[in-house]
Short mmCIF file of N, CA and C in Angstrom, two decimals:
data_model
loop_
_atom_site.label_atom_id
_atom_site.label_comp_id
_atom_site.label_asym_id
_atom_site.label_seq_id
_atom_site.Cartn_x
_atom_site.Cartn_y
_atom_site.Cartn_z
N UNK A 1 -12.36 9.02 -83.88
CA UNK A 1 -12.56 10.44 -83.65
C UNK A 1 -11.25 11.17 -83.86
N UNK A 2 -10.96 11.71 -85.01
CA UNK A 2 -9.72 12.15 -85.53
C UNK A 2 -9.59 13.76 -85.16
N UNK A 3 -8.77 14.37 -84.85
CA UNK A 3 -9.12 15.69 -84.75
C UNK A 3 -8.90 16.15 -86.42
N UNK A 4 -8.63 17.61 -86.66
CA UNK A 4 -8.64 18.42 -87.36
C UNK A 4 -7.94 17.95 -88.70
N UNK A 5 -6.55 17.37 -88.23
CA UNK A 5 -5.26 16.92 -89.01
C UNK A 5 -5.64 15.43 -89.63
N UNK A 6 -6.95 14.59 -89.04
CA UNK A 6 -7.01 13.28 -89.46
C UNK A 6 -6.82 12.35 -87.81
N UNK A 7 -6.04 12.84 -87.61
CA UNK A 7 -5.12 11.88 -86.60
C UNK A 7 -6.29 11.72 -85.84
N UNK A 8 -5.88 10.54 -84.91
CA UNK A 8 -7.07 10.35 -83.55
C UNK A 8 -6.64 10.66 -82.57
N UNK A 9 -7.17 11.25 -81.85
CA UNK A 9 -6.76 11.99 -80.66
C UNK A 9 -6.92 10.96 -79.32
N UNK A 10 -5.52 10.88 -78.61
CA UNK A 10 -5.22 10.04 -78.06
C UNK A 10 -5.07 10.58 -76.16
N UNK A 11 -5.87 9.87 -75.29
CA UNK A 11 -5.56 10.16 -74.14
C UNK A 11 -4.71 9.49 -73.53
N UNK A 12 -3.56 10.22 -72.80
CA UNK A 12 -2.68 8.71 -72.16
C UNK A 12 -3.05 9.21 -70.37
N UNK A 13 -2.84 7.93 -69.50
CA UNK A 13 -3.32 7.79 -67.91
C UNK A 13 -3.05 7.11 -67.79
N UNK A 14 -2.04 7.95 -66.57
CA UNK A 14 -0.98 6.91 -65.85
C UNK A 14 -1.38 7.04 -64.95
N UNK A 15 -1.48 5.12 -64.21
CA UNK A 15 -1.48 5.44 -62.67
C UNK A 15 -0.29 5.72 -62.14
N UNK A 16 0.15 6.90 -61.83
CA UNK A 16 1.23 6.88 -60.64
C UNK A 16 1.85 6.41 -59.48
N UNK A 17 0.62 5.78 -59.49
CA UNK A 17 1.10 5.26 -58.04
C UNK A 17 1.59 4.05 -57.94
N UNK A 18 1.07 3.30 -59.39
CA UNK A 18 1.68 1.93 -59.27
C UNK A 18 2.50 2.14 -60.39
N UNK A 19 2.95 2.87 -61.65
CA UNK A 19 3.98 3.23 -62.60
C UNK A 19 5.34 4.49 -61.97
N UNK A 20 6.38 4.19 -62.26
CA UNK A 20 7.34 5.05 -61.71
C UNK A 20 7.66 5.90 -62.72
N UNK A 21 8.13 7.48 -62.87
CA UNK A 21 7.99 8.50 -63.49
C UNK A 21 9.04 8.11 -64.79
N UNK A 22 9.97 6.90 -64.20
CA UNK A 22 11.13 6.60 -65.19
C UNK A 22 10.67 6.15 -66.59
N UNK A 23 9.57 6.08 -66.28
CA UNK A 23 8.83 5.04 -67.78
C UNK A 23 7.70 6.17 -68.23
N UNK A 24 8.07 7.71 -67.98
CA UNK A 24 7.36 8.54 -68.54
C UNK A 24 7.30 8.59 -70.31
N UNK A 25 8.48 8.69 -70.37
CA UNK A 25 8.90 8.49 -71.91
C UNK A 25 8.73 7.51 -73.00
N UNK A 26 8.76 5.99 -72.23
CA UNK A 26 8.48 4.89 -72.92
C UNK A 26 6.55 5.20 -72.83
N UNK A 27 6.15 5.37 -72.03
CA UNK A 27 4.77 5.75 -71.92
C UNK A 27 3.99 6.33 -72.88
N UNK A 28 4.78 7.77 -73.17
CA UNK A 28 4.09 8.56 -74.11
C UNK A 28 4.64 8.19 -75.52
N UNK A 29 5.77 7.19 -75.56
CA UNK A 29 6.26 7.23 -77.18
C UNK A 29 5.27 5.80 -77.61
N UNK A 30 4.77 5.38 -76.31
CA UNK A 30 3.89 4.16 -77.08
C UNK A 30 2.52 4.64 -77.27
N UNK A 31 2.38 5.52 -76.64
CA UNK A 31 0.81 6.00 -77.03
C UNK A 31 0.59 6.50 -78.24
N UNK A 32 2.06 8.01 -78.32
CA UNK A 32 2.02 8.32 -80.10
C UNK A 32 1.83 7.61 -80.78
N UNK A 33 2.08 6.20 -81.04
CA UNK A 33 2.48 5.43 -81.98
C UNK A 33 0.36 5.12 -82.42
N UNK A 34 -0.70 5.20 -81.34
CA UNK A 34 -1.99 5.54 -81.55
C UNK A 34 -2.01 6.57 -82.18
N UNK A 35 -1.82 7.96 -81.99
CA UNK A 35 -2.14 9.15 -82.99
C UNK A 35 -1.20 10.26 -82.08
N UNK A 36 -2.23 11.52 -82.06
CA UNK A 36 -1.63 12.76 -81.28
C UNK A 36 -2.24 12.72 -80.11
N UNK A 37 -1.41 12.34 -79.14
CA UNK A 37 -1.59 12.75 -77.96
C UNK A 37 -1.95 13.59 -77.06
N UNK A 38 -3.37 14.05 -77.26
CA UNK A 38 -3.41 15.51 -76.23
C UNK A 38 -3.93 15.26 -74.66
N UNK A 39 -4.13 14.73 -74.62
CA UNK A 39 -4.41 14.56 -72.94
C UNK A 39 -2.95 13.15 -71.98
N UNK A 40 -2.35 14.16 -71.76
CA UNK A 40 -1.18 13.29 -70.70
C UNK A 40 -1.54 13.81 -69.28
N UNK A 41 -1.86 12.68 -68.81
CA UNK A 41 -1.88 13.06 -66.98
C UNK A 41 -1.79 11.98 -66.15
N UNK A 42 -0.86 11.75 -65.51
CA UNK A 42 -0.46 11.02 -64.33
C UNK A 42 -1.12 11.43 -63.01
N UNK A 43 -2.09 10.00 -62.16
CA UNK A 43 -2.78 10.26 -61.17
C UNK A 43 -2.10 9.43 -59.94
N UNK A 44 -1.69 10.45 -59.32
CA UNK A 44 -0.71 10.07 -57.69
C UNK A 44 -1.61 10.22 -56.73
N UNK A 45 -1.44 9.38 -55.16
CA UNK A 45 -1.99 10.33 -54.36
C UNK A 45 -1.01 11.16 -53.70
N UNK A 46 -1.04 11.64 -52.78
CA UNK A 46 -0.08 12.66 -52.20
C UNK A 46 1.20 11.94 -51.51
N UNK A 47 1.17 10.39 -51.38
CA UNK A 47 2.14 10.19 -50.65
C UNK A 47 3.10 9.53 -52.20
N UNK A 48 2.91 10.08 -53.27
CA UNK A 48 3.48 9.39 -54.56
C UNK A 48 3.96 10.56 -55.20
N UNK A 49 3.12 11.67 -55.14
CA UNK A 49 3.78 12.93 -55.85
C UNK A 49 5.35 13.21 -56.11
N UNK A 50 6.04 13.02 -55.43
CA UNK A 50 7.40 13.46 -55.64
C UNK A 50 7.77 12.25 -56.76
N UNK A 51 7.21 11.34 -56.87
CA UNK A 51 8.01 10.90 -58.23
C UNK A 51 7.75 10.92 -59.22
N UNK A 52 6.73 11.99 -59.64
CA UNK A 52 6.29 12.09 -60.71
C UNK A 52 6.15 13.49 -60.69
N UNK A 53 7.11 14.77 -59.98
CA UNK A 53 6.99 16.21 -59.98
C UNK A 53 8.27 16.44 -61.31
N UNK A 54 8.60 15.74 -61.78
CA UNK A 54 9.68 16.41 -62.51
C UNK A 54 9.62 15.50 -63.87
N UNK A 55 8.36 15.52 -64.14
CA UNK A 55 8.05 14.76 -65.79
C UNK A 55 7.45 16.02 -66.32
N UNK A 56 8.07 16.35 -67.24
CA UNK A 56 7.44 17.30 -67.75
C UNK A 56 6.46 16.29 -69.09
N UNK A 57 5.49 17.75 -69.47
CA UNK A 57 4.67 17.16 -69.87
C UNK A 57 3.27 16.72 -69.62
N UNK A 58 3.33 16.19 -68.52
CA UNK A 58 2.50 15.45 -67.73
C UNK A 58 1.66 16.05 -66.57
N UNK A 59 0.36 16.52 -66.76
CA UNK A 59 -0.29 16.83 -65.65
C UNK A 59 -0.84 15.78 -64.74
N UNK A 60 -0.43 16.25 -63.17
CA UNK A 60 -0.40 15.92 -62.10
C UNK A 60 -1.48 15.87 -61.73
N UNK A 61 -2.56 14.52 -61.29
CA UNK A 61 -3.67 14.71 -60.74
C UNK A 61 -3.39 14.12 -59.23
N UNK A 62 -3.80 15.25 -58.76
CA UNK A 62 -3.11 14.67 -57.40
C UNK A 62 -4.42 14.61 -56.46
N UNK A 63 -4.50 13.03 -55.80
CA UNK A 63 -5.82 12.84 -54.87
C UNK A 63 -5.10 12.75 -53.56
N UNK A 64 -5.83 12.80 -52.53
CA UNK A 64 -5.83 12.77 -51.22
C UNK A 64 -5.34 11.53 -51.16
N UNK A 65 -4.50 11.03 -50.35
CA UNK A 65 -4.21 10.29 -49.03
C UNK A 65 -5.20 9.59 -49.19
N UNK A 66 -5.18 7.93 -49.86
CA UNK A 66 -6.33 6.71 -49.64
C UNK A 66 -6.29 5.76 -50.59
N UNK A 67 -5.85 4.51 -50.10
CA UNK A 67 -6.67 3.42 -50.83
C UNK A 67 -6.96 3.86 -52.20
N UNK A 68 -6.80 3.46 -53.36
CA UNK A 68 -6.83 3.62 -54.57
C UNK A 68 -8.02 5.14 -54.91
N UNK A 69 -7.56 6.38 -53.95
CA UNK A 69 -7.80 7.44 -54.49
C UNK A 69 -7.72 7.81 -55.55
N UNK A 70 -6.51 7.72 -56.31
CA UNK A 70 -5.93 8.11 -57.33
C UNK A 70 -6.59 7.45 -58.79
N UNK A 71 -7.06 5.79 -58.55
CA UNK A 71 -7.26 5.67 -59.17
C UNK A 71 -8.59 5.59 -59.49
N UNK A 72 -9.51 6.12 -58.79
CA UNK A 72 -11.01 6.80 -58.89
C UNK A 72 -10.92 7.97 -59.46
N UNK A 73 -10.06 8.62 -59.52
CA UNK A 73 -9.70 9.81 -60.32
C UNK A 73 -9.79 9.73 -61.91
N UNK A 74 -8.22 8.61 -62.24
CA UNK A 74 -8.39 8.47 -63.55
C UNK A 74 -9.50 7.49 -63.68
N UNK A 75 -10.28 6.89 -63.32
CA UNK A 75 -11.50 6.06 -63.53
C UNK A 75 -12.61 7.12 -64.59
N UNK A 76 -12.38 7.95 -63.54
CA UNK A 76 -13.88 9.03 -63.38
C UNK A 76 -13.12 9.98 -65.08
N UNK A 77 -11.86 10.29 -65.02
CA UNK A 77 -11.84 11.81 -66.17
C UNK A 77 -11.76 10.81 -67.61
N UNK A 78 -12.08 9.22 -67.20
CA UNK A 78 -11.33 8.65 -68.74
C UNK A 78 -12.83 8.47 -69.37
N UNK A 79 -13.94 8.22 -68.29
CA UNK A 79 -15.19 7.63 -68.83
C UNK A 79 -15.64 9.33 -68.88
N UNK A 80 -15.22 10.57 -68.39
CA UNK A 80 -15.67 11.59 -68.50
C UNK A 80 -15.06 12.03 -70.33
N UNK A 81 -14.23 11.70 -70.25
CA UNK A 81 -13.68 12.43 -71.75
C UNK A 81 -13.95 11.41 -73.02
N UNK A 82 -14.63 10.55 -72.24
CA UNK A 82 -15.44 9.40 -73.37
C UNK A 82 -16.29 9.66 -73.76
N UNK A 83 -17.23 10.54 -72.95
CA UNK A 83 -18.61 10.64 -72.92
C UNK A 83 -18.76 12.22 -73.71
N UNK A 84 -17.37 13.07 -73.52
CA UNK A 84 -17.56 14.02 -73.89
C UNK A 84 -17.11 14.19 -75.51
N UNK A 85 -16.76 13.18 -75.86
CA UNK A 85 -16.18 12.87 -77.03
C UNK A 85 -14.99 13.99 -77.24
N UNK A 86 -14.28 13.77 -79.17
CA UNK A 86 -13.34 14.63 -78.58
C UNK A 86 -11.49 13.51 -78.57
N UNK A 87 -12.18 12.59 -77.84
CA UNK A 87 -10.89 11.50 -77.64
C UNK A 87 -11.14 10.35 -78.27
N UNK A 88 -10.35 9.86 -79.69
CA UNK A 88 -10.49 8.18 -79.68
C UNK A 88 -9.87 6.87 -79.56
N UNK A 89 -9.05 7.13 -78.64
CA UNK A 89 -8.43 6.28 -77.94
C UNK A 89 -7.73 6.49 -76.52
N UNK A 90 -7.44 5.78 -75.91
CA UNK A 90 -6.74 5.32 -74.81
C UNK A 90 -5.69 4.66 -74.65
N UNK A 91 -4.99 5.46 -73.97
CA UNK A 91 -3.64 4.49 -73.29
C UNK A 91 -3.51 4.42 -71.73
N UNK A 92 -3.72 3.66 -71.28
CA UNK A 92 -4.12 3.43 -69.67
C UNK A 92 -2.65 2.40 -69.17
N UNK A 93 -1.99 3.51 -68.73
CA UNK A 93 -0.60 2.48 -67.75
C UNK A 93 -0.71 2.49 -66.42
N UNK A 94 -0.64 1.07 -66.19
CA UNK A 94 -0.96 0.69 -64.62
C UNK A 94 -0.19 -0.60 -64.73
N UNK A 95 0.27 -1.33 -64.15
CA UNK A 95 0.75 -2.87 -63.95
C UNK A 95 -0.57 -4.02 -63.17
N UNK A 96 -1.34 -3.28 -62.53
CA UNK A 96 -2.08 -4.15 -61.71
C UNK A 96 -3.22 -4.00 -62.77
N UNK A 97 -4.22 -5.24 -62.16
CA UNK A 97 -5.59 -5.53 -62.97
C UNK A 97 -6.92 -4.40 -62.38
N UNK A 98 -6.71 -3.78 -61.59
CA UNK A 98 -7.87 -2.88 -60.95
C UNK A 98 -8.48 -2.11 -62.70
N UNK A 99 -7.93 -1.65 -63.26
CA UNK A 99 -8.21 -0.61 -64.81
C UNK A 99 -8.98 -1.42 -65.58
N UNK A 100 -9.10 -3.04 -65.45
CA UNK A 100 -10.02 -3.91 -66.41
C UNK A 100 -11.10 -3.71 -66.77
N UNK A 101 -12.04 -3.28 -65.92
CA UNK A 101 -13.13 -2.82 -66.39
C UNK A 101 -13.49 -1.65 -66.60
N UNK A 102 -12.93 -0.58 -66.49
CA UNK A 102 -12.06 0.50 -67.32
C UNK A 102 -12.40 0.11 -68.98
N UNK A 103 -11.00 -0.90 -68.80
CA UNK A 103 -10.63 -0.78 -70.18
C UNK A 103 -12.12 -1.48 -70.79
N UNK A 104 -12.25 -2.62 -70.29
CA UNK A 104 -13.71 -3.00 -71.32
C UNK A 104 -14.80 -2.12 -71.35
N UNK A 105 -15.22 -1.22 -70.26
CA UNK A 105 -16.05 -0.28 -71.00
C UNK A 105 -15.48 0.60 -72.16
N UNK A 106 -14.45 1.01 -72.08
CA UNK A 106 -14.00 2.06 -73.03
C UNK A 106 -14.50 1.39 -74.63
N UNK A 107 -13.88 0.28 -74.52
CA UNK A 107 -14.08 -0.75 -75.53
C UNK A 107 -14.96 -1.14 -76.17
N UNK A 108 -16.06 -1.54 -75.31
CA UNK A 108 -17.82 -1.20 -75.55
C UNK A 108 -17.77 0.18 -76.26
N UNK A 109 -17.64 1.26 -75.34
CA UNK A 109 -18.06 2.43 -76.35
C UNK A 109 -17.06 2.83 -77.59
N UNK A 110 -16.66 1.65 -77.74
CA UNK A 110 -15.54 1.94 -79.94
C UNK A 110 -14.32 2.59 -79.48
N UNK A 111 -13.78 3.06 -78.66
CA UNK A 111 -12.36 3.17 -78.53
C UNK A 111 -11.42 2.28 -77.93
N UNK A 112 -10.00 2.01 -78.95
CA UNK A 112 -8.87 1.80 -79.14
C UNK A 112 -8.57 1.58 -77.43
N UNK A 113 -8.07 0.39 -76.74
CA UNK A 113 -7.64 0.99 -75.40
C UNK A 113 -6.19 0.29 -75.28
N UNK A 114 -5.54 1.12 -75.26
CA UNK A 114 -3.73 0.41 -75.19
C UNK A 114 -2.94 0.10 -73.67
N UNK A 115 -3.33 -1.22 -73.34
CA UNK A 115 -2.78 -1.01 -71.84
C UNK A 115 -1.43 -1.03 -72.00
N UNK A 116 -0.90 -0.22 -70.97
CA UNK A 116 0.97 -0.12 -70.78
C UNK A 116 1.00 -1.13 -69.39
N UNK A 117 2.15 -1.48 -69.11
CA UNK A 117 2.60 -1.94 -67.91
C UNK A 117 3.41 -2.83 -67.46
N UNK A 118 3.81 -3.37 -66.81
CA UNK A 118 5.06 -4.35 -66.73
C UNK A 118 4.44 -5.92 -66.77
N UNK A 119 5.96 -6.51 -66.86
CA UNK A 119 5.71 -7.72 -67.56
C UNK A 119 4.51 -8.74 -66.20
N UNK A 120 4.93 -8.32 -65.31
CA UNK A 120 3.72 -9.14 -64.01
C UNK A 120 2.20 -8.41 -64.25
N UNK A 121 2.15 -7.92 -65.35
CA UNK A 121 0.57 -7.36 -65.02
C UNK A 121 -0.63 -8.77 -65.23
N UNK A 122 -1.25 -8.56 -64.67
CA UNK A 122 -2.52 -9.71 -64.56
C UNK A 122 -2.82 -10.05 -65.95
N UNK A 123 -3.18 -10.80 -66.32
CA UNK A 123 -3.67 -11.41 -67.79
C UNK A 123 -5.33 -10.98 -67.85
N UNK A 124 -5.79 -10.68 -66.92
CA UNK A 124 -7.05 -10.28 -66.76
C UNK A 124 -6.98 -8.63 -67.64
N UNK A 125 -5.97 -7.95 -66.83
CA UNK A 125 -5.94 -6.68 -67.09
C UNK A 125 -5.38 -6.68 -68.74
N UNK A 126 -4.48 -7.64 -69.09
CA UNK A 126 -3.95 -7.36 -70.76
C UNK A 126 -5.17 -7.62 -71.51
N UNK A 127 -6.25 -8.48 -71.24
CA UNK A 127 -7.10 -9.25 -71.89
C UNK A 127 -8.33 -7.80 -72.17
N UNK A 128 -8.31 -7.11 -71.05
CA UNK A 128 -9.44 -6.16 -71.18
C UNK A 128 -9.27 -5.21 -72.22
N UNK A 129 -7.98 -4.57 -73.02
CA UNK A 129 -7.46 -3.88 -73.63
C UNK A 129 -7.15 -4.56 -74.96
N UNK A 130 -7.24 -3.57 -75.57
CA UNK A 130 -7.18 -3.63 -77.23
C UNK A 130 -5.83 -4.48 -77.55
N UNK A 131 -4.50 -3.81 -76.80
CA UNK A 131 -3.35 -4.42 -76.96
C UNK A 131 -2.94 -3.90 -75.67
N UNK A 132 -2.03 -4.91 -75.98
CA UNK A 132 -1.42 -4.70 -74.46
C UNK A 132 0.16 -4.56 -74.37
N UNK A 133 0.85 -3.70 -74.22
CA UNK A 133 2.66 -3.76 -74.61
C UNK A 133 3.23 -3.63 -73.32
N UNK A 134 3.96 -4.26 -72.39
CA UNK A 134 5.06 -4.32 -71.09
C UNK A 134 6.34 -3.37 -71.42
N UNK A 135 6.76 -3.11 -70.39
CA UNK A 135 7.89 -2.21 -70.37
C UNK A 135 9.00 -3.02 -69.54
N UNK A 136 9.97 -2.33 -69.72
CA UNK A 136 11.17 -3.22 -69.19
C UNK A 136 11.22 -4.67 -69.95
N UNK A 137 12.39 -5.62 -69.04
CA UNK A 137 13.24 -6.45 -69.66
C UNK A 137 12.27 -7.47 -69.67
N UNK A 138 12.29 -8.52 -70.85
CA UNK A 138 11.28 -9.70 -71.19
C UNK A 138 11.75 -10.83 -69.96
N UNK A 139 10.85 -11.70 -69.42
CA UNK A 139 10.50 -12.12 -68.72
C UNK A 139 12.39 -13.09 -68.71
N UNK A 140 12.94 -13.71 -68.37
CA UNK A 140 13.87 -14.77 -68.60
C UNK A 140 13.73 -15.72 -69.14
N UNK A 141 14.43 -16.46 -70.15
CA UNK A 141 14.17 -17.69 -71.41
C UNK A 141 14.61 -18.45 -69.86
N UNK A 142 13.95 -19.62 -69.54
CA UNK A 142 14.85 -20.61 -68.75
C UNK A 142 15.48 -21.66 -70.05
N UNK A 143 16.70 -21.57 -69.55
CA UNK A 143 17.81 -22.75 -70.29
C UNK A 143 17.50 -23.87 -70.91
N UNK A 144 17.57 -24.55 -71.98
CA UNK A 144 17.08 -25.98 -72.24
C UNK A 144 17.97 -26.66 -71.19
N UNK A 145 16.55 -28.04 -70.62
CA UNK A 145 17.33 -28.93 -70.09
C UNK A 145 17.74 -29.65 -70.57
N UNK A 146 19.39 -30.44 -70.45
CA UNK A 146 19.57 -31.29 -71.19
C UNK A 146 19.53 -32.21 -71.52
N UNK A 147 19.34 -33.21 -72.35
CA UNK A 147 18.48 -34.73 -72.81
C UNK A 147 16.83 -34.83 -72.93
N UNK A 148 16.43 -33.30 -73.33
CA UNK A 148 14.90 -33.35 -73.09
C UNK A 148 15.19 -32.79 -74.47
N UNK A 149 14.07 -33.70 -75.30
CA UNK A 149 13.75 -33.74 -76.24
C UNK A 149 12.74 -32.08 -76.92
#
């Protein structure tokens, strides 16, 4: 679903609450790399907001105070802007596996789903997504031992 220019129009959703605002940038330069980006919004609940008030760019969905509030939020506007077409792809950053079935519905319905997140994210959660790219430093090479073949 390309807009006007060709390009595919790309949603990016961040959980906030489990992504820190520092990886705003690595966030959105991996999503471009899908198409044009028009939907950026980071979903906090209220006790997360302040670290994500000074990303520009990025609209603030801010839920109440609860237990993965926030992320019933982006649950609900990603299968909403699926349905409304309009968007053909996804970039969904979270580190934890809760977004998996998320991402495999998206997937079912023909869009692209690019999970972001750090290198501990569940293999469940990389597996549900189209591709999957980590942020920050690669895991540590451990050393060869020596006399092992």
């Amino acid at each position: 679903m390309g807009g006007t220019d060709g390009a595919t129009r790309v949603a990016l959703l961040v959980d906030g609450d489990n992504l820190p605002a520092s990886q705003a940038g690595w966030l959105l330069s991996r999503a471009a790399r899908m198409g044009r980006v028009v939907v950026r919004r980071s979903y906090v609940d209220s006790s997360h907001l302040a670290n994500w008030l000074g990303s520009d760019g990025f609209d603030l969905r801010v839920a109440r105070q609860g237990r993965n509030a926030a992320d019933l939020l982006l649950a609900m506007d990603a299968v909403e802007l699926s349905l409304a077409g309009g968007v053909g792809a996804f970039a969904l950053g979270s580190s934890d596996g809760g977004f998996a079935a998320l991402a495999l519905r998206l997937v079912e319905r023909g869009h692209a789903v690019l999970g972001l997140g750090g290198p501990a994210s569940p293999r469940h959660w990389r597996r549900s997504c189209t591709t999957f790219l980590d942020f920050g430093p690669a895991a540590p090479v451990a050393p060869p031992v020596p006399g092992a073949a």
